[in-house]
PDB file of C-alpha atoms in Angstrom:
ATOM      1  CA  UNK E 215    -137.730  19.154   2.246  1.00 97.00           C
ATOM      2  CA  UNK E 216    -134.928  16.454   2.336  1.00 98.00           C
ATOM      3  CA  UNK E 217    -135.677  13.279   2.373  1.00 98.00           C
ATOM      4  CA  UNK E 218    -134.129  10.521   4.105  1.00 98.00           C
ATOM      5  CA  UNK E 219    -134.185   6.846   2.957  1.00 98.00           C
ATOM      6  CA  UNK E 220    -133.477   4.491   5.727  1.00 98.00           C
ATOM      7  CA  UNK E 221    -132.858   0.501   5.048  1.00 98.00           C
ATOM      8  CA  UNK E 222    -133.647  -2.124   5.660  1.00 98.00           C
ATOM      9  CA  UNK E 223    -137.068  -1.352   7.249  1.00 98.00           C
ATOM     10  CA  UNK E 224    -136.429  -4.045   9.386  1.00 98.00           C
ATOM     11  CA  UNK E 225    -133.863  -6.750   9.958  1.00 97.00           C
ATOM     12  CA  UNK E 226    -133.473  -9.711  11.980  1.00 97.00           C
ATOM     13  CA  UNK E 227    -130.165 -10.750  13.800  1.00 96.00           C
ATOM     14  CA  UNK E 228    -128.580 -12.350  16.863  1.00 96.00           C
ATOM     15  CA  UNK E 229    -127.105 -11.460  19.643  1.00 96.00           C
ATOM     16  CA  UNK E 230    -122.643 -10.815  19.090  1.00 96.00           C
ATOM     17  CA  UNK E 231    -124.146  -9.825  15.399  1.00 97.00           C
ATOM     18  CA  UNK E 232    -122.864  -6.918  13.719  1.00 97.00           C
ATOM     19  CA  UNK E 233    -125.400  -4.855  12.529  1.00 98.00           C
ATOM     20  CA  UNK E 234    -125.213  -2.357   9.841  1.00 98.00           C
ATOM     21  CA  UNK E 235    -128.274   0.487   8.651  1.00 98.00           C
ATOM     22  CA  UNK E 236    -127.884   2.969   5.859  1.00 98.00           C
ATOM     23  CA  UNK E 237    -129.661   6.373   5.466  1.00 98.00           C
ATOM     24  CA  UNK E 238    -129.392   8.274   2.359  1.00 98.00           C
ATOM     25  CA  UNK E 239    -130.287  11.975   2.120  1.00 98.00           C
ATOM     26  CA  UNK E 240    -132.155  13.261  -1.018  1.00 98.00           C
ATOM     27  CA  UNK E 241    -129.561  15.991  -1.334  1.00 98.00           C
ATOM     28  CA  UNK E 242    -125.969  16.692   0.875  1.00 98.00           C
ATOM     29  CA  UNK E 243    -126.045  17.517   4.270  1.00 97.00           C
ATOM     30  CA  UNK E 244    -122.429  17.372   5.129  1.00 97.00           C
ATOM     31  CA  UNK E 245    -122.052  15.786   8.767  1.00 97.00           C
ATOM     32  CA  UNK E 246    -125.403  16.971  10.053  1.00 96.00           C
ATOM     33  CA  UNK E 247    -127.184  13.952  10.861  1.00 97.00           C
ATOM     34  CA  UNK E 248    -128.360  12.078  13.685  1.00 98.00           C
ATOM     35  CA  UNK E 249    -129.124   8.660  14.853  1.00 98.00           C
ATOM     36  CA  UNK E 250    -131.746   7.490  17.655  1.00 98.00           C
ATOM     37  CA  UNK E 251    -132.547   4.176  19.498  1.00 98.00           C
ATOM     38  CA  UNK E 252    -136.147   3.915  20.329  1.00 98.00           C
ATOM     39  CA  UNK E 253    -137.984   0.968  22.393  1.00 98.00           C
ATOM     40  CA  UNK E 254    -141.704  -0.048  22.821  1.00 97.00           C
ATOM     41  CA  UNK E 255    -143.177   3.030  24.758  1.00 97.00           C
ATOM     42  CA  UNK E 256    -140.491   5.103  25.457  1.00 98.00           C
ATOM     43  CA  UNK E 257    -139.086   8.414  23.768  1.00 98.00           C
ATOM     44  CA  UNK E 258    -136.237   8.121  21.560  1.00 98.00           C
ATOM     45  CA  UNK E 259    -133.015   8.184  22.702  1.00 98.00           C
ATOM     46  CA  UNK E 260    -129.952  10.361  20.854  1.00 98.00           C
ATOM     47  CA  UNK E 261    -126.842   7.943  20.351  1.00 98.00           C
ATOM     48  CA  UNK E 262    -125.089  10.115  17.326  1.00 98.00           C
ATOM     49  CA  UNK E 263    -125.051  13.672  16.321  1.00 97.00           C
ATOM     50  CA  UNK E 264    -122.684  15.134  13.376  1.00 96.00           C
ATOM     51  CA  UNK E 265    -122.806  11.424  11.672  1.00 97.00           C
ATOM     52  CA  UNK E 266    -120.256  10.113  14.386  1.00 97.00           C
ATOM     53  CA  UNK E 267    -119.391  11.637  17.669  1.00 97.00           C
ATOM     54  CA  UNK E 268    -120.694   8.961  20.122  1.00 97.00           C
ATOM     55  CA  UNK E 269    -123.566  10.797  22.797  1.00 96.00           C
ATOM     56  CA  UNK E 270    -121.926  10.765  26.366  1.00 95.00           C
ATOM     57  CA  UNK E 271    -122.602   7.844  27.889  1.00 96.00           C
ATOM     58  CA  UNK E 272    -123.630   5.364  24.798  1.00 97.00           C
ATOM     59  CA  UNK E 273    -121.965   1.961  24.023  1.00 97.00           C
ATOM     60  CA  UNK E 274    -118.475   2.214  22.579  1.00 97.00           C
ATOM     61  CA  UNK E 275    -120.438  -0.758  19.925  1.00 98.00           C
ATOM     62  CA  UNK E 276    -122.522   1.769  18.200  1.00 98.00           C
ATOM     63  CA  UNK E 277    -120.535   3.645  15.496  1.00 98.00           C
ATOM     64  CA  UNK E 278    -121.478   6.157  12.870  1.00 98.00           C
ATOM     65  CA  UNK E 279    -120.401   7.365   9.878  1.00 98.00           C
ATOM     66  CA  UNK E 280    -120.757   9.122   6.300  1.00 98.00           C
ATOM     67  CA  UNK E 281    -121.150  12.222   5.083  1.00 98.00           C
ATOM     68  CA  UNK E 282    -122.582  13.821   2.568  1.00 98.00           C
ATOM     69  CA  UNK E 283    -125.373  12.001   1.956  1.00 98.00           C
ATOM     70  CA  UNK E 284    -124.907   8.305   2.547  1.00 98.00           C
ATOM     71  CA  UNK E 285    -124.545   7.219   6.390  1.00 98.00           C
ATOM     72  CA  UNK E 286    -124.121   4.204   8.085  1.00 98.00           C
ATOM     73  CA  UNK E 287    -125.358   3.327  11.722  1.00 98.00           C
ATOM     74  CA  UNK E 288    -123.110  -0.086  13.067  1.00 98.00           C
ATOM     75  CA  UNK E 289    -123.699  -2.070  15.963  1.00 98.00           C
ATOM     76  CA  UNK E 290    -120.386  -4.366  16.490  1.00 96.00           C
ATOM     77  CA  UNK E 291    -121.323  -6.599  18.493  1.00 95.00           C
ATOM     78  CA  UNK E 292    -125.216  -6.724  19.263  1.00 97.00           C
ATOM     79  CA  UNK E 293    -126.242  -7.303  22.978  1.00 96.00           C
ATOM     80  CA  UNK E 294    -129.807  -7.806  23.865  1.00 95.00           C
ATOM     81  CA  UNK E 295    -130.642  -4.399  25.098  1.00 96.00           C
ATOM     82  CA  UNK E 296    -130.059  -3.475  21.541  1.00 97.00           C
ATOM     83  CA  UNK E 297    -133.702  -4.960  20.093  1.00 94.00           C
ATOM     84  CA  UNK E 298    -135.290  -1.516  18.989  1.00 97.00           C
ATOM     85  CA  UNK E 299    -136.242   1.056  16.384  1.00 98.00           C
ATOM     86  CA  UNK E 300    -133.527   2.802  14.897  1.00 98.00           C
ATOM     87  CA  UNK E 301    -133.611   6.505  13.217  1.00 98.00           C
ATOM     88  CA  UNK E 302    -131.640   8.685  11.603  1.00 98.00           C
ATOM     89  CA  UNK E 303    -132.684  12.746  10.807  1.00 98.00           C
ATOM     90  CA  UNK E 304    -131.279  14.985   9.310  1.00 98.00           C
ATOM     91  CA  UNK E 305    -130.384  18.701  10.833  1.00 97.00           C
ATOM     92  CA  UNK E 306    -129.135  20.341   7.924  1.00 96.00           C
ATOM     93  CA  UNK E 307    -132.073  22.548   6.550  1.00 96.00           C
ATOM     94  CA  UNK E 308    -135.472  23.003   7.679  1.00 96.00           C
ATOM     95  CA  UNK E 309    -137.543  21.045   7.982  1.00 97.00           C
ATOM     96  CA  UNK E 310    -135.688  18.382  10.190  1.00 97.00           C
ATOM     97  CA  UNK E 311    -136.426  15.404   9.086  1.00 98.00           C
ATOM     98  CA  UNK E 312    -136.428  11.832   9.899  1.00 98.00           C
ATOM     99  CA  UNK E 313    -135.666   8.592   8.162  1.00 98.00           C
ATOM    100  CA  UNK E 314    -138.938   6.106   8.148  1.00 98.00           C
ATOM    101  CA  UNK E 315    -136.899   3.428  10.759  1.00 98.00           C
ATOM    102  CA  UNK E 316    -135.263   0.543  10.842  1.00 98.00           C
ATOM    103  CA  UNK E 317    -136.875  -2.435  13.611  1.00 98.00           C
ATOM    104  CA  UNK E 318    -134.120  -4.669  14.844  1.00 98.00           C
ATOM    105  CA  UNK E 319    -135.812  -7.470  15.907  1.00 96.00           C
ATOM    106  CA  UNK E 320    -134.110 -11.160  17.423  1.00 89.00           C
ATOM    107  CA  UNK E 321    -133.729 -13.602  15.005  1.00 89.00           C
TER     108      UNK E 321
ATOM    109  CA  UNK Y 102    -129.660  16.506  34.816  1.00 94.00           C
ATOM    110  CA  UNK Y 103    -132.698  18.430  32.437  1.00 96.00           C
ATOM    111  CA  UNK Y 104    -135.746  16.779  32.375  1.00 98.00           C
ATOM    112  CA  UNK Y 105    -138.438  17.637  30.200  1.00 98.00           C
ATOM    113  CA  UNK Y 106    -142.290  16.662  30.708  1.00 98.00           C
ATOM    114  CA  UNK Y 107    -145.490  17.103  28.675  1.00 98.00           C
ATOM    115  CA  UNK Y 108    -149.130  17.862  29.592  1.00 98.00           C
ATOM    116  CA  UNK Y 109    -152.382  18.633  28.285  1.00 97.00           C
ATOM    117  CA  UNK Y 110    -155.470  17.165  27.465  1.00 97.00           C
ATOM    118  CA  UNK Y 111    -155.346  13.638  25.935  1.00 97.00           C
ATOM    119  CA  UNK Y 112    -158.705  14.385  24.083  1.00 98.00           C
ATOM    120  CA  UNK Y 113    -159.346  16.922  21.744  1.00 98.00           C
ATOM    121  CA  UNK Y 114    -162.316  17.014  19.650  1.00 98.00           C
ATOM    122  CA  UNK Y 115    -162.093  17.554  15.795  1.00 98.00           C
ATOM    123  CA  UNK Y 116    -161.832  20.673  14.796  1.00 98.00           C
ATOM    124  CA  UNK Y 117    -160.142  21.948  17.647  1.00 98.00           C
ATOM    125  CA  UNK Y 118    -157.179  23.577  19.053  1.00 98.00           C
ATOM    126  CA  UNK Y 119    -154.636  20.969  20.452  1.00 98.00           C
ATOM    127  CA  UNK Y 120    -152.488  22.898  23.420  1.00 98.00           C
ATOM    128  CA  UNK Y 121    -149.658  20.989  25.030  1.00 98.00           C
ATOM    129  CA  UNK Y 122    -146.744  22.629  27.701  1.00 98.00           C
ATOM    130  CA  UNK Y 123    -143.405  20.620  28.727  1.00 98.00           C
ATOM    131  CA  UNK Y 124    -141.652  22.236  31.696  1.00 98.00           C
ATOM    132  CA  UNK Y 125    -137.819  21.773  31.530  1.00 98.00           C
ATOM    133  CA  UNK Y 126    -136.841  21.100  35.264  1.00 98.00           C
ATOM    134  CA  UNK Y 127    -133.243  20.568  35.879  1.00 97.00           C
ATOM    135  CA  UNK Y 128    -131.683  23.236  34.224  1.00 96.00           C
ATOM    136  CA  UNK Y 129    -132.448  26.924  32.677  1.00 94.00           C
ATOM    137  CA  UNK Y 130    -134.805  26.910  29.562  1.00 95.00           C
ATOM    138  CA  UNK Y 131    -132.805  29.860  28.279  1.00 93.00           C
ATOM    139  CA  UNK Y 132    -130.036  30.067  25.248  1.00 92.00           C
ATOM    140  CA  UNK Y 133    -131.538  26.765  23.786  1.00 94.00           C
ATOM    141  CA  UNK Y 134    -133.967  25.696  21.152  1.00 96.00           C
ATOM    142  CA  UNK Y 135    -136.893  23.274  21.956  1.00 98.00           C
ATOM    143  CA  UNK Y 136    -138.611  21.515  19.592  1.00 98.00           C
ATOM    144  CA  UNK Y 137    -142.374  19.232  19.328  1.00 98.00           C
ATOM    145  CA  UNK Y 138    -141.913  16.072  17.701  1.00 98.00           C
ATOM    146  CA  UNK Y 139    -144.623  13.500  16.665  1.00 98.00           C
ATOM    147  CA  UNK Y 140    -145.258  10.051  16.279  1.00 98.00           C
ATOM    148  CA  UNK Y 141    -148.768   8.638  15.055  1.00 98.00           C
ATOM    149  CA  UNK Y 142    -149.264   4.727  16.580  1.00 97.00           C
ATOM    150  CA  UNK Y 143    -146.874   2.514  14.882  1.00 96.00           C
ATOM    151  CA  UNK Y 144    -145.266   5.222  12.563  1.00 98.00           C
ATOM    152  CA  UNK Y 145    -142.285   7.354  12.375  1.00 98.00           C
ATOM    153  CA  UNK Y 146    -141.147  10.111  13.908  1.00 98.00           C
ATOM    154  CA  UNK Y 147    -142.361  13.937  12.186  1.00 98.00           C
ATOM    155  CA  UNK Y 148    -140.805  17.419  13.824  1.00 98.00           C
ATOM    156  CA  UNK Y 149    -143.657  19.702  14.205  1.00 98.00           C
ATOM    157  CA  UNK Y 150    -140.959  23.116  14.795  1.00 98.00           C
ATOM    158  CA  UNK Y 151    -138.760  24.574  17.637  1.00 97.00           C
ATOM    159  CA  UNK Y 152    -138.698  27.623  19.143  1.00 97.00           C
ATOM    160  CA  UNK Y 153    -135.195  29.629  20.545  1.00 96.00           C
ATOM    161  CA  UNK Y 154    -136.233  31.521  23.802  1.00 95.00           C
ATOM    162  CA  UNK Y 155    -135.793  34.241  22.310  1.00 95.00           C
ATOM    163  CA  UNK Y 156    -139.089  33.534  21.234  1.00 95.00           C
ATOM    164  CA  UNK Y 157    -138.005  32.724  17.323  1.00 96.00           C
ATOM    165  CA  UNK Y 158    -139.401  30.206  15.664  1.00 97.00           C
ATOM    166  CA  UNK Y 159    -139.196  27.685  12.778  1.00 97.00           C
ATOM    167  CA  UNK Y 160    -141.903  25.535  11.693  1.00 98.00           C
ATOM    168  CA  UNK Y 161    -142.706  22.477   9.470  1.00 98.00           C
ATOM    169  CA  UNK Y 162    -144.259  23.849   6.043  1.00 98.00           C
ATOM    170  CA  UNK Y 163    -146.696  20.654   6.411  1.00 98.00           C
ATOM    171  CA  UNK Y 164    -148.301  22.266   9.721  1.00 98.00           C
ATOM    172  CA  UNK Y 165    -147.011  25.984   9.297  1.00 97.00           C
ATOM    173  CA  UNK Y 166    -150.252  27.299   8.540  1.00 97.00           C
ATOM    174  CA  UNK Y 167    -151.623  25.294  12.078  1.00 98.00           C
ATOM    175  CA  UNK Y 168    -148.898  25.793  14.633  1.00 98.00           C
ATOM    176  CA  UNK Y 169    -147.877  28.160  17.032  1.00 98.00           C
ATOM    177  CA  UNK Y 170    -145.335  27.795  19.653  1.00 98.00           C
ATOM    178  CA  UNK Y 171    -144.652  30.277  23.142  1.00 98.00           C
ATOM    179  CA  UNK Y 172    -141.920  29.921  25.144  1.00 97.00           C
ATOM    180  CA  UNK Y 173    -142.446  31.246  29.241  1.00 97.00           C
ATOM    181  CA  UNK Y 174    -139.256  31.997  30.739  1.00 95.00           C
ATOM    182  CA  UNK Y 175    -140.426  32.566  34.433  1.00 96.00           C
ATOM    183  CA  UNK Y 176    -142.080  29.297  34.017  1.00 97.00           C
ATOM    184  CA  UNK Y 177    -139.502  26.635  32.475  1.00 97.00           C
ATOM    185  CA  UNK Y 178    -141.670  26.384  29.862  1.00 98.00           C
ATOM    186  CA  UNK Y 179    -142.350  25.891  26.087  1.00 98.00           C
ATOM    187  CA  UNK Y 180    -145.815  25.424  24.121  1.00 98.00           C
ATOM    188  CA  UNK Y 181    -147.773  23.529  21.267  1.00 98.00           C
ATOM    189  CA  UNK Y 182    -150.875  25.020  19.892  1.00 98.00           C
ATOM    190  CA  UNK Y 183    -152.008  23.069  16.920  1.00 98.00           C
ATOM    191  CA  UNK Y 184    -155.464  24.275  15.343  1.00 98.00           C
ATOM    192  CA  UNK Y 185    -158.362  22.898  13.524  1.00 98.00           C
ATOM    193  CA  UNK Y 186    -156.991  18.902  14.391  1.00 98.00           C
ATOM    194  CA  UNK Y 187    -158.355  16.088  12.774  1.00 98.00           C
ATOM    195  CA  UNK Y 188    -158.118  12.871  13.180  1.00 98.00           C
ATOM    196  CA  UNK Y 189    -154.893  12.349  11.549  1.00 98.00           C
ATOM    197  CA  UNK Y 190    -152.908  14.783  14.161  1.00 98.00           C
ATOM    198  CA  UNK Y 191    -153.601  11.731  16.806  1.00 98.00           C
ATOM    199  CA  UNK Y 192    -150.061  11.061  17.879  1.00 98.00           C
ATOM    200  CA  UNK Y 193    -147.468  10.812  20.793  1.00 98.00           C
ATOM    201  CA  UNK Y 194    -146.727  14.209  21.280  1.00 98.00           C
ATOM    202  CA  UNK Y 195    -142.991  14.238  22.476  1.00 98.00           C
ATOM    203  CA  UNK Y 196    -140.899  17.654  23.441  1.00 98.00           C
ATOM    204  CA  UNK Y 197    -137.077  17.675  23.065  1.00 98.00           C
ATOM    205  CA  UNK Y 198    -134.528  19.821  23.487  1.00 97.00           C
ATOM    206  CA  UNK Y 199    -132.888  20.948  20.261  1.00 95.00           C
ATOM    207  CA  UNK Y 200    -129.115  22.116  19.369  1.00 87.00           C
ATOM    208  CA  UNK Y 201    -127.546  24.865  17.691  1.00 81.00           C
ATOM    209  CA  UNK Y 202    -125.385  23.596  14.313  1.00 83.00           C
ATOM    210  CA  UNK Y 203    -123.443  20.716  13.633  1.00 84.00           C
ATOM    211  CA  UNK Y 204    -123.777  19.453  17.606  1.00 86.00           C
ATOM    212  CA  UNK Y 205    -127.401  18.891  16.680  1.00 86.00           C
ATOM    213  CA  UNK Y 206    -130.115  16.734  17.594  1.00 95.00           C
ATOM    214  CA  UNK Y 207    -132.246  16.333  19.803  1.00 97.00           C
ATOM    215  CA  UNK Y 208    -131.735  15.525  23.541  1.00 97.00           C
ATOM    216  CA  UNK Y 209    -133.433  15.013  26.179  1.00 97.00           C
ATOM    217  CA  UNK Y 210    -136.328  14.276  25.513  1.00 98.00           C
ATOM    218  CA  UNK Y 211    -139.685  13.919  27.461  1.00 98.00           C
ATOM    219  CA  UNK Y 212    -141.667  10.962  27.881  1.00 98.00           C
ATOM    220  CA  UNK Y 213    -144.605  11.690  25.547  1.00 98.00           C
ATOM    221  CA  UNK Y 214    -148.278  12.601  25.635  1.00 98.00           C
ATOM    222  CA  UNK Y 215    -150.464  10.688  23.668  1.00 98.00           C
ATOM    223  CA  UNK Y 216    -153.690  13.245  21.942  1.00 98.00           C
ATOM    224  CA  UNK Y 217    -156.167  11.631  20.929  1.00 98.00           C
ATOM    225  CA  UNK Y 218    -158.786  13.314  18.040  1.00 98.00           C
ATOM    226  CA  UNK Y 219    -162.241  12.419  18.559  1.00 98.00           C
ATOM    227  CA  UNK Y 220    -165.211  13.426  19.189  1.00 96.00           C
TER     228      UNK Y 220
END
């Protein structure tokens, strides 16, 4: 299976911050990776598919990019709505597979 | 827009098989894949498999030998079966919709069931 390394594990940082979170994929997966926003509770929610084509409907702020195997998840300019769980998974080869998480939390 | 729900029991004893449905409302199940995804309290995410309605599957090697998944057409619907559970399958059990190639992941998703193992 691939694995994905995702850092930091967690990270602390104030609102208008730019945020930036790394995955790294044991072996190359070209574009075919993913990036999700989860809160306390809920499901996650899809924000990035093929390293950086923005979902419909998410924040302009968010940005991906990378290929390969080293992406990069950035927040420009971080609002509070943005205080969550962060992953990134990979779609290239079975088994999909996630990275362990990154918490943003307010500093 | 598609919206996808879980249910099933929330207790399942050890040793037992774990069954969960999510009903796709909203839209046609057919031409897509659908996956089961997991989450243990406090932990990361782990794909369990997907299923095309076709009725083809793919499933993690770490619960192969465990899991089957049906899909029901005439229903909307997708299933979990996940045998001979212990404790450590206790988890928010969460069914998305999946994607074909490089437009992957997954989206929507439902709101989670939580299964609890115990007897």
């Amino acid at each position: 299976a691939i694995r994905i390394t995702q850092s930091p594990s967690s990270l602390s940082a104030s609102t208008g911050d730019r945020v930036t979170i790394t995955c790294r994929a044991s072996q190359g997966i070209s574009s075919y990776l993913a990036w999700y926003q989860q809160k306390p509770g809920k499901a996650p929610k899809l924000l990035i598919y093929a390293a950086s084509t923005l979902q419909s409907g998410v924040p302009s702020r968010f940005s991906g990019s990378g290929s390969g195997t080293d992406f990069t998840l950035t927040i420009s300019c971080l609002q509070s709505e943005d205080f969550a769980t962060y992953y990134c998974q990979q779609y290239y080869s079975y088994p999909w597979t996630f990275g362990q998480g990154t918490k943003v939390e307010i500093k | 827009q598609v919206q996808l729900q879980e249910s099933g029991p929330g207790l399942v004893k050890p040793s037992e098989t774990l069954s969960l449905t999510c009903t796709v409302s909203g839209g046609s199940i057919s031409s897509y894949y659908w996956s089961w995804i997991r989450q243990p309290a406090g932990k990361g995410l782990e794909w369990i498999g997907r299923i095309y309605t076709s009725g083809s599957t793919n499933y993690n090697p770490s619960l192969k030998s465990r899991v089957t998944m049906s899909v029901d057409t005439s229903k909307n619907q997708f299933s979990l079966k996940l045998s001979s559970v212990t404790a450590a399958d206790t988890a928010v059990y969460y069914c998305a919709r999946d994607s074909k190639g490089i437009r992957g992941g997954f989206d929507p998703w439902g709101q989670g069931t939580l299964v609890t193992v115990s007897s």
